[in-house]
PDB file of C-alpha atoms in Angstrom:
ATOM      1  CA  UNK M  10     108.335  83.595  23.273  1.00 52.00           C
ATOM      2  CA  UNK M  11     106.986  86.071  25.771  1.00 56.00           C
ATOM      3  CA  UNK M  12     105.631  89.284  24.294  1.00 56.00           C
ATOM      4  CA  UNK M  13     107.788  92.302  25.248  1.00 51.00           C
ATOM      5  CA  UNK M  14     106.313  95.483  26.715  1.00 51.00           C
ATOM      6  CA  UNK M  15     104.937  97.973  24.185  1.00 51.00           C
ATOM      7  CA  UNK M  16     107.796 100.373  24.846  1.00 46.00           C
ATOM      8  CA  UNK M  17     110.206  97.853  23.295  1.00 54.00           C
ATOM      9  CA  UNK M  18     109.518  98.368  19.603  1.00 51.00           C
ATOM     10  CA  UNK M  19     111.937  95.969  17.930  1.00 62.00           C
ATOM     11  CA  UNK M  20     112.924  93.160  20.284  1.00 67.00           C
ATOM     12  CA  UNK M  21     112.997  90.497  17.602  1.00 73.00           C
ATOM     13  CA  UNK M  22     115.173  92.132  14.936  1.00 75.00           C
ATOM     14  CA  UNK M  23     118.098  90.020  16.123  1.00 76.00           C
ATOM     15  CA  UNK M  24     116.170  86.933  15.004  1.00 80.00           C
ATOM     16  CA  UNK M  25     116.238  88.068  11.364  1.00 84.00           C
ATOM     17  CA  UNK M  26     119.158  87.420   9.059  1.00 89.00           C
ATOM     18  CA  UNK M  27     120.915  90.444   7.595  1.00 92.00           C
ATOM     19  CA  UNK M  28     119.334  91.764   4.404  1.00 93.00           C
ATOM     20  CA  UNK M  29     116.311  89.476   4.640  1.00 93.00           C
ATOM     21  CA  UNK M  30     113.387  91.943   4.722  1.00 92.00           C
ATOM     22  CA  UNK M  31     111.835  93.636   1.670  1.00 95.00           C
ATOM     23  CA  UNK M  32     109.577  96.159   3.394  1.00 93.00           C
ATOM     24  CA  UNK M  33     109.406  97.826   6.804  1.00 90.00           C
ATOM     25  CA  UNK M  34     106.410 100.035   7.658  1.00 90.00           C
ATOM     26  CA  UNK M  35     106.450 101.951  10.931  1.00 85.00           C
ATOM     27  CA  UNK M  36     103.745 104.073  12.490  1.00 83.00           C
ATOM     28  CA  UNK M  37     105.128 104.895  15.941  1.00 77.00           C
ATOM     29  CA  UNK M  38     103.142 106.605  18.675  1.00 74.00           C
ATOM     30  CA  UNK M  39     103.552 110.301  19.435  1.00 72.00           C
ATOM     31  CA  UNK M  40     107.074 111.686  19.232  1.00 65.00           C
ATOM     32  CA  UNK M  41     108.236 112.623  22.773  1.00 65.00           C
ATOM     33  CA  UNK M  42     111.849 113.687  23.349  1.00 65.00           C
ATOM     34  CA  UNK M  43     112.959 110.424  25.040  1.00 61.00           C
ATOM     35  CA  UNK M  44     111.783 108.462  21.998  1.00 61.00           C
ATOM     36  CA  UNK M  45     113.945 110.596  19.713  1.00 64.00           C
ATOM     37  CA  UNK M  46     117.051 109.546  21.602  1.00 67.00           C
ATOM     38  CA  UNK M  47     116.075 105.878  21.536  1.00 69.00           C
ATOM     39  CA  UNK M  48     115.375 105.554  17.832  1.00 74.00           C
ATOM     40  CA  UNK M  49     118.993 105.532  16.635  1.00 77.00           C
ATOM     41  CA  UNK M  50     119.874 101.970  17.762  1.00 78.00           C
ATOM     42  CA  UNK M  51     116.568 100.705  16.388  1.00 80.00           C
ATOM     43  CA  UNK M  52     117.274 102.205  12.975  1.00 83.00           C
ATOM     44  CA  UNK M  53     120.666 100.501  12.963  1.00 85.00           C
ATOM     45  CA  UNK M  54     118.984  97.116  13.447  1.00 85.00           C
ATOM     46  CA  UNK M  55     116.315  97.900  10.856  1.00 87.00           C
ATOM     47  CA  UNK M  56     118.977  98.895   8.342  1.00 89.00           C
ATOM     48  CA  UNK M  57     120.771  95.628   8.998  1.00 90.00           C
ATOM     49  CA  UNK M  58     117.752  93.422   8.223  1.00 90.00           C
ATOM     50  CA  UNK M  59     116.486  95.502   5.283  1.00 93.00           C
ATOM     51  CA  UNK M  60     117.562  94.293   1.844  1.00 95.00           C
ATOM     52  CA  UNK M  61     119.608  96.690  -0.301  1.00 95.00           C
ATOM     53  CA  UNK M  62     116.580  96.922  -2.620  1.00 96.00           C
ATOM     54  CA  UNK M  63     114.106  97.116   0.299  1.00 96.00           C
ATOM     55  CA  UNK M  64     111.956 100.062   1.382  1.00 95.00           C
ATOM     56  CA  UNK M  65     111.351 101.712   4.730  1.00 92.00           C
ATOM     57  CA  UNK M  66     108.159 103.698   5.292  1.00 92.00           C
ATOM     58  CA  UNK M  67     108.100 105.752   8.483  1.00 88.00           C
ATOM     59  CA  UNK M  68     104.934 107.674   9.275  1.00 87.00           C
ATOM     60  CA  UNK M  69     105.425 110.763  11.414  1.00 84.00           C
ATOM     61  CA  UNK M  70     104.111 114.287  11.753  1.00 83.00           C
ATOM     62  CA  UNK M  71     105.917 117.416  10.638  1.00 84.00           C
ATOM     63  CA  UNK M  72     107.380 117.938  14.113  1.00 79.00           C
ATOM     64  CA  UNK M  73     109.361 114.715  13.866  1.00 79.00           C
ATOM     65  CA  UNK M  74     110.128 114.537  10.163  1.00 84.00           C
ATOM     66  CA  UNK M  75     113.421 116.455  10.416  1.00 84.00           C
ATOM     67  CA  UNK M  76     114.698 114.270  13.264  1.00 80.00           C
ATOM     68  CA  UNK M  77     113.777 111.101  11.366  1.00 81.00           C
ATOM     69  CA  UNK M  78     115.491 112.341   8.201  1.00 85.00           C
ATOM     70  CA  UNK M  79     118.691 113.131  10.110  1.00 84.00           C
ATOM     71  CA  UNK M  80     118.691 109.693  11.736  1.00 80.00           C
ATOM     72  CA  UNK M  81     118.095 107.942   8.431  1.00 81.00           C
ATOM     73  CA  UNK M  82     120.777 109.898   6.597  1.00 81.00           C
TER      74      UNK M  82
END
């Protein structure tokens, strides 16, 4: 499988079965405005593969924390 460009964060989530992952840890790069708009579909895929008892850790600075919370809610 060819490695995707760095801007494509989650190209392989479709390869995982639903509710098959226990832990997802993310430490994305800086939080520019275009990235904010692109995170929604990625969170949908991450939620699909994460087990009901799984955990998601998302590291971000205080500028982005509100946006991340709104997307996750």
